[in-house]
Short mmCIF file of C-alpha atoms in Angstrom, two decimals:
data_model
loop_
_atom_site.label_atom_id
_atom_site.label_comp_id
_atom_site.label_asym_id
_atom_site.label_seq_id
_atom_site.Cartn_x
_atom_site.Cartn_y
_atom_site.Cartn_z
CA UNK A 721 -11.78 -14.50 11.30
CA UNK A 722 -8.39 -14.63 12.88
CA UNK A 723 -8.66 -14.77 16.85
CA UNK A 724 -4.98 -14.91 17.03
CA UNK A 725 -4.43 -10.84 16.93
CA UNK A 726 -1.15 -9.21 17.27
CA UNK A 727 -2.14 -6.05 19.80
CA UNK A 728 0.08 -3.13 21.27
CA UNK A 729 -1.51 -1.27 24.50
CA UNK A 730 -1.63 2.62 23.81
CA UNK A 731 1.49 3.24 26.28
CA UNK A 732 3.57 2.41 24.50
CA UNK A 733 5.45 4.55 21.29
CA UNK A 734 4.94 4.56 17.82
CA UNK A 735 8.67 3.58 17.27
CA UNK A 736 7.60 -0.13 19.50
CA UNK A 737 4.74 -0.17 16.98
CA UNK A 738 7.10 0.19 13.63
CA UNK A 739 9.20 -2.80 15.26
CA UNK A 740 6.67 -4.56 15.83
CA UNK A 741 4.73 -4.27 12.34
CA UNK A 742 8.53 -4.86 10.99
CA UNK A 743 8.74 -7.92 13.30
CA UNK A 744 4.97 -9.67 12.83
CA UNK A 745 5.08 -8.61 8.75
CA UNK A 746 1.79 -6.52 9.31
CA UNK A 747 0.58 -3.08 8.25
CA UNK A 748 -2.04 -2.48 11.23
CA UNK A 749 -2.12 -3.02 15.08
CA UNK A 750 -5.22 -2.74 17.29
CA UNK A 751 -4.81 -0.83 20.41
CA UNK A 752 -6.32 -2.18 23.64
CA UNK A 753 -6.26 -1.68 27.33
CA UNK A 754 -5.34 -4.40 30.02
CA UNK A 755 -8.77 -5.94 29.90
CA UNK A 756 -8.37 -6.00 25.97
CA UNK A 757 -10.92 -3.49 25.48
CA UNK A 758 -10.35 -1.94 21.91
CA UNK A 759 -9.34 2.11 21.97
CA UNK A 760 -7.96 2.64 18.99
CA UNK A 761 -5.87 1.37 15.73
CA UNK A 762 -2.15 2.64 14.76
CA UNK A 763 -1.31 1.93 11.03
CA UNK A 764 1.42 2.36 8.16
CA UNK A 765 0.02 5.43 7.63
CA UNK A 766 0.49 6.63 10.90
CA UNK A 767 3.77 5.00 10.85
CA UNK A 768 4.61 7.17 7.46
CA UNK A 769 3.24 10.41 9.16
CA UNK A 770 5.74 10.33 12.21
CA UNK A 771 8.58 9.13 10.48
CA UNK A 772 7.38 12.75 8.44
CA UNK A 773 7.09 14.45 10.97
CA UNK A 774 9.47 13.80 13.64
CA UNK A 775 7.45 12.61 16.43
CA UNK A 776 8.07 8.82 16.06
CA UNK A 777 9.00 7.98 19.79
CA UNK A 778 5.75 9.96 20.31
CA UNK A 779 3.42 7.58 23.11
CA UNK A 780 0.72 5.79 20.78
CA UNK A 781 -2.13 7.40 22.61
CA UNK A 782 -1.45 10.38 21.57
CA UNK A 783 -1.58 9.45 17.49
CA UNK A 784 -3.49 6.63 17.31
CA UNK A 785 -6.71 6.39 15.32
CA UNK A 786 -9.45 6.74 17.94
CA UNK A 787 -13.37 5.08 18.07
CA UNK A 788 -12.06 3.00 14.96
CA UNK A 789 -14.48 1.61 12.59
CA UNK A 790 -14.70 -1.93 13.88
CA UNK A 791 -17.39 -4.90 12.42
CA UNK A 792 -19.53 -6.83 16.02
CA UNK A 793 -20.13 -10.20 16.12
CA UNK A 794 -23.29 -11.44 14.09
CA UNK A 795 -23.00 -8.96 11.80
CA UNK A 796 -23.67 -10.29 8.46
CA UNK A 797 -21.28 -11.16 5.35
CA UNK A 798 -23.56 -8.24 2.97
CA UNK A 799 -22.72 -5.84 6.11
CA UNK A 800 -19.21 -6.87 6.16
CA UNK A 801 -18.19 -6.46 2.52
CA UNK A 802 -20.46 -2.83 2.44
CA UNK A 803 -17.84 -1.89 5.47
CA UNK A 804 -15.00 -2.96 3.28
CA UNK A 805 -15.91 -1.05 -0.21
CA UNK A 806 -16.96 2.28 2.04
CA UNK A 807 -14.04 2.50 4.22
CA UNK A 808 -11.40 0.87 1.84
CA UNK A 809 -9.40 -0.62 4.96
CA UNK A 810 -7.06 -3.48 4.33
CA UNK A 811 -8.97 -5.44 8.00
CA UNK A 812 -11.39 -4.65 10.55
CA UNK A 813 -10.77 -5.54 14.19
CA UNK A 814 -13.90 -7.73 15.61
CA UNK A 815 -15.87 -6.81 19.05
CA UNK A 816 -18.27 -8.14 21.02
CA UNK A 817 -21.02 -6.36 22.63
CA UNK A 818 -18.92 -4.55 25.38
CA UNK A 819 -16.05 -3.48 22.64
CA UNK A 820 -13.53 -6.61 23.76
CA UNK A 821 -11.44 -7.86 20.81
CA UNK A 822 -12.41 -10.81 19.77
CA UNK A 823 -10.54 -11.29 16.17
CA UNK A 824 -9.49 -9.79 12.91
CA UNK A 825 -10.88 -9.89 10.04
CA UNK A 826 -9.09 -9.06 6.48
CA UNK A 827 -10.32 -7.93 3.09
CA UNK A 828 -8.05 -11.36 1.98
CA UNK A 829 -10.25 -13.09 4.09
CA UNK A 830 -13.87 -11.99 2.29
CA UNK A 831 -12.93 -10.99 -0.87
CA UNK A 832 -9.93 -12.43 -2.14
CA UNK A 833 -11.89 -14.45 -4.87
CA UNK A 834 -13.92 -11.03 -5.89
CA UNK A 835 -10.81 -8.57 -6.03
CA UNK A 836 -9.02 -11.00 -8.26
CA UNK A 837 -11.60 -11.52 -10.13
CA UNK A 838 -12.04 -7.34 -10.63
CA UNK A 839 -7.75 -7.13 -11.61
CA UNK A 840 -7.06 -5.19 -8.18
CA UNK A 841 -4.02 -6.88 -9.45
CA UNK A 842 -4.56 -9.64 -11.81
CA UNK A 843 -1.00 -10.33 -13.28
CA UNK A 844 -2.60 -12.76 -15.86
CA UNK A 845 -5.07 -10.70 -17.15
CA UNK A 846 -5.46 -9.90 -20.61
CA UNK A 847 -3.31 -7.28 -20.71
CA UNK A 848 -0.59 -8.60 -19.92
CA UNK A 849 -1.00 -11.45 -21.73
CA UNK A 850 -1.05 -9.22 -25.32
CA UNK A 851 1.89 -7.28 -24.13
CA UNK A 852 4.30 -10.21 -23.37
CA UNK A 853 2.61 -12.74 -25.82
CA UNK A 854 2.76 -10.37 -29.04
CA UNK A 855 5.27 -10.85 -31.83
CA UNK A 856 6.81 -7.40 -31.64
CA UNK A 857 6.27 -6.19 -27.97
CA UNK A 858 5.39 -2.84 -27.55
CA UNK A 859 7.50 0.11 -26.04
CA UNK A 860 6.32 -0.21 -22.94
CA UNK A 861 8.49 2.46 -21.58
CA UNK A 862 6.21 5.06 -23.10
CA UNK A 863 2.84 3.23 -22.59
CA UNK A 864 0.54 2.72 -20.13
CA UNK A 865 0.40 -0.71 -18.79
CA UNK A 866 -2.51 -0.78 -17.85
CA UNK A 867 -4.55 0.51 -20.90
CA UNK A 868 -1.56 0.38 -24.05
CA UNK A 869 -2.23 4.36 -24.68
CA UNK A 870 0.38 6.54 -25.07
CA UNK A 871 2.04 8.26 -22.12
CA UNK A 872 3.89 11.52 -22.33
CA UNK A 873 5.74 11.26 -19.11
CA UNK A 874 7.52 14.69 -19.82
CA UNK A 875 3.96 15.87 -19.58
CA UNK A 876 2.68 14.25 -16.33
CA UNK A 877 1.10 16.11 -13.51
CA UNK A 878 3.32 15.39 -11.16
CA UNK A 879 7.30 14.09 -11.52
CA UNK A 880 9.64 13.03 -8.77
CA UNK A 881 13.14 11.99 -8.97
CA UNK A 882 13.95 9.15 -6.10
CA UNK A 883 17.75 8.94 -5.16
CA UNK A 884 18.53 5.33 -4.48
CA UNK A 885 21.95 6.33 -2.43
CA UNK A 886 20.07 8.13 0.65
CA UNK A 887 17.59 5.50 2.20
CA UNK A 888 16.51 8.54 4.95
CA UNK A 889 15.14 10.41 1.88
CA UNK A 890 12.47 6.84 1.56
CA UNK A 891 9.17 8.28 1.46
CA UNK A 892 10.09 11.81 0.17
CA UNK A 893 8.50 11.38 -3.12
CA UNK A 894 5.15 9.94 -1.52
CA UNK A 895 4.88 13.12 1.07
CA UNK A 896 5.25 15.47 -1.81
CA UNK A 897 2.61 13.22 -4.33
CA UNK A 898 0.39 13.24 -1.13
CA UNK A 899 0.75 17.59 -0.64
CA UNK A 900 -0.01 18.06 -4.58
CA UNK A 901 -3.49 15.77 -4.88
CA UNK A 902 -4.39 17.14 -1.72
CA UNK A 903 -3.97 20.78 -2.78
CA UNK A 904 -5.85 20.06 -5.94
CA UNK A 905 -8.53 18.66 -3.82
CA UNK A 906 -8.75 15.02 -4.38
CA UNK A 907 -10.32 13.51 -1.36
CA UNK A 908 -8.29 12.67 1.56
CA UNK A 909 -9.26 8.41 1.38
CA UNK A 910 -8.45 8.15 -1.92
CA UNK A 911 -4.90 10.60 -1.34
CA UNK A 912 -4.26 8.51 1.51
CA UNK A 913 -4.77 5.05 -0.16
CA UNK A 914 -2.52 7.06 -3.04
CA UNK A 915 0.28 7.84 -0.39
CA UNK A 916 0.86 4.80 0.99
CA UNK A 917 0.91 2.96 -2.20
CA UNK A 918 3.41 5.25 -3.78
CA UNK A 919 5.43 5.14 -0.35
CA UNK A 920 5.95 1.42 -0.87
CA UNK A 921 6.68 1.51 -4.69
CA UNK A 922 9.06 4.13 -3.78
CA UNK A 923 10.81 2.25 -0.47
CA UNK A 924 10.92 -0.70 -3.31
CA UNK A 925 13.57 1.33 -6.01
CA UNK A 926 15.69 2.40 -2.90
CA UNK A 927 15.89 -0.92 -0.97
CA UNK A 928 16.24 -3.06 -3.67
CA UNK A 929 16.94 -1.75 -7.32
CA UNK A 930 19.99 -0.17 -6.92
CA UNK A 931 19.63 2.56 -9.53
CA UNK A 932 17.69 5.58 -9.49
CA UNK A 933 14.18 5.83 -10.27
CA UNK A 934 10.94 8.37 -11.04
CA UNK A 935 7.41 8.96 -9.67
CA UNK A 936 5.30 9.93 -12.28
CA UNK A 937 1.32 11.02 -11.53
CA UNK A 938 -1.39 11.62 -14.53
CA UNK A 939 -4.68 13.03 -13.02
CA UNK A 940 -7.34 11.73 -15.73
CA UNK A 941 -11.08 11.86 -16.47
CA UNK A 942 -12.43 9.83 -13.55
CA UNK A 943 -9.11 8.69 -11.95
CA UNK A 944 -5.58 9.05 -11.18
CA UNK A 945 -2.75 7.05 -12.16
CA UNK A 946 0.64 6.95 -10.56
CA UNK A 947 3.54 4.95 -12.39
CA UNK A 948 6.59 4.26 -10.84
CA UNK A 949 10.18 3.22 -12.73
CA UNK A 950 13.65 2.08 -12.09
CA UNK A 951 16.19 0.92 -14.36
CA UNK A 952 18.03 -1.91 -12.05
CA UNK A 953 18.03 -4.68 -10.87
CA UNK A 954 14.36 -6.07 -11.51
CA UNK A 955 12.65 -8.56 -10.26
CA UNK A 956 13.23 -12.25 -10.71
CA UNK A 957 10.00 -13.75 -9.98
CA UNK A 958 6.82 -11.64 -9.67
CA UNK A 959 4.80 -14.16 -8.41
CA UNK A 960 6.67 -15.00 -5.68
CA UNK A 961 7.27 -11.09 -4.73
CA UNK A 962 3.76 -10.83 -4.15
CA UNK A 963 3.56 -13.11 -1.37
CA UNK A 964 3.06 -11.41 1.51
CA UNK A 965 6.22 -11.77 3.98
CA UNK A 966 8.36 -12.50 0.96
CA UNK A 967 11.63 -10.30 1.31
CA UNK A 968 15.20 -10.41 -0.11
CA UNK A 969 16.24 -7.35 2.59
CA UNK A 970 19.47 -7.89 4.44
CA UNK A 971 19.21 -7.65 7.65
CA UNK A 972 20.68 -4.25 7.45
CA UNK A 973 17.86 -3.04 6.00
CA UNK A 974 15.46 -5.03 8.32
CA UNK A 975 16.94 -3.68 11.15
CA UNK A 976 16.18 0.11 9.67
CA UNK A 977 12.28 -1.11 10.28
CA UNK A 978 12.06 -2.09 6.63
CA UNK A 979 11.96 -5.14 4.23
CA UNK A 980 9.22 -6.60 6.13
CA UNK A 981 7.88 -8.38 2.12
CA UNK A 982 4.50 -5.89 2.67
CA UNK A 983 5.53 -3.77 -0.24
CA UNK A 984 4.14 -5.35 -3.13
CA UNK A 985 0.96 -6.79 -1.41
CA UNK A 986 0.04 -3.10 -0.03
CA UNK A 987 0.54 -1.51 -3.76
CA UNK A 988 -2.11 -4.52 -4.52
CA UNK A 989 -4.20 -3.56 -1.11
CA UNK A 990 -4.69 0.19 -2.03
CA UNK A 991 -5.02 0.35 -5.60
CA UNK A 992 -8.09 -0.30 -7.98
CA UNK A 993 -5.60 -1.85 -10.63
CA UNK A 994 -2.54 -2.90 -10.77
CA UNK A 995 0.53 -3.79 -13.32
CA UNK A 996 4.46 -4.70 -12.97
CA UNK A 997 6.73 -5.52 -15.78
CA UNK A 998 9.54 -6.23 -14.74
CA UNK A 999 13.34 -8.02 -16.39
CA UNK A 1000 16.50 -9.19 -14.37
CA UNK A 1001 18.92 -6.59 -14.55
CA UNK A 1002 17.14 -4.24 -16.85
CA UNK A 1003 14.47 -2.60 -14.25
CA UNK A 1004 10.65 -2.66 -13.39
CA UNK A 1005 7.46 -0.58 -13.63
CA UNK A 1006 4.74 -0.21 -11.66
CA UNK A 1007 1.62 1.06 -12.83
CA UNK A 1008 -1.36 2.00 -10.47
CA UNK A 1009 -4.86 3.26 -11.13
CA UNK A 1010 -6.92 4.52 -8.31
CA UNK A 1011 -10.33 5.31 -9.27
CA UNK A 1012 -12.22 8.13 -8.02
CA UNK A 1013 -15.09 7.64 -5.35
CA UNK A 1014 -18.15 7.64 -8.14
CA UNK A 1015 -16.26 5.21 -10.01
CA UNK A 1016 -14.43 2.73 -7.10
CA UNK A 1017 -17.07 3.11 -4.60
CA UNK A 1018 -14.61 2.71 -2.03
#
């Protein structure tokens, strides 16, 4: 557990909250009172829905998540990791027996050994390995990453063009992918987990790829996968872009509340798998399978 938490108190606005998340590298900030008694939690997502919706300098007690699911001291470790696969939450904020925070503690913190281990992202897995390792390397471009089946993409569910030249329009694509599943009535944890996800993979080809790029969503037997392309600048060093904090933003872009190095790491938070392929100067994509409750549990 880490007792060093990074609070905000609920007077203040959502905008402090983005500056602060940009500033601290986090995706989450418990809300407390003077005497640190917890009220509430204001996330990314929330973040994602006022920048939406125009009410970003709105106070935080007004959009915070209230009577937040929270774990108490002495709870046990079988407890703890239930609370993680039914909620799907990234942390839980830790109180004592009169609601006081007391710490944080992070799915990275219980299960990092266990969600490697089931390829939440497993960039070494076998997969990979036959599609880099074989003599004549597939056409990736029209195959899923994740599975080597065909993919159609003229035939997905659900297309979006993302226009690299506007950074306002960041998050566009993700809003409308969020609208569709939801009016096909996938549940709202999995669409949200979905949306925030495909937010970052989208902020990703606009900050930093320099070239157009497309949204692509396949709703399968079971589960839904969302693949996201760009034909730029790629990445130079996967491993290293998954480190959390880990950013090559100007500060241009920093000061715009983004290109805090959360991007990949979230993509790797809220999906059930993960893939990037990725080549210096000739683009990357991002593959992303979110299972469906019966099968993820989550």
């Amino acid at each position: 557990m880490n007792r060093n938490v990074i609070t905000i108190t609920p007077d203040k606005s959502l905008l402090h909250a983005k500056e602060l998340m940009r500033l601290k590298r986090i995706s989450g900030i418990p809300v407390v009172v003077d005497n640190g008694k917890l009220v509430g939690i204001v996330s990314i997502e929330d973040i994602i829905k006022a920048l939406e919706n125009g009410y970003i300098k709105d106070k935080i007690e007004k959009r915070m998540t209230k009577d937040p699911v929270v774990l108490k001291l002495g709870e046990t470790l079988e407890k703890i990791v239930d609370k993680f696969e039914k909620y799907g939450f990234g942390r839980f904020p830790v109180v004592d027996e009169d609601f006081n925070l007391v710490g944080i503690v992070t799915k990275h913190d219980i299960l990092r050994a266990l969600l490697e281990k089931l390829a939440t992202i497993h960039l070494h897995d076998m997969r990979k390995k036959e599609i880099l390792e074989s003599e004549v390397l597939p056409d990736i471009a029209d195959r899923s990453l994740l599975t080597g089946e065909h993919l159609n993409k003229t035939k997905a569910d659900f297309i979006f063009k993302i226009d690299y030249n506007d950074i306002t329009l960041i998050g566009v694509g993700a809003a409308k992918l969020k609208k569709f599943l939801l009016d096909r009535g996938i549940p709202q944890d999995i669409v949200r987990r979905i949306s925030i996800a495909t937010y970052e993979a989208e902020a990703n080809v606009v900050l930093h790829s320099e070239s157009d790029g497309y949204i692509y969503c396949f709703l399968k037997d079971g589960s839904i996968v969302v693949r996201v392309e760009d034909f730029g600048k790629g990445i130079e060093n996967i491993e290293i872009a998954m480190k959390e904090g880990y950013s090559t933003a100007p500060d241009e872009i920093r000061d715009l509340g983004f290109g805090a190095g959360m991007g990949l790491p979230n993509m790797k938070r809220f999906s059930d798998k993960m893939m990037i392929i990725s080549e210096k100067g000739k683009g990357t994509i991002v593959e992303m399978n979110f299972f469906l409750k019966e099968e993820s549990g989550k």
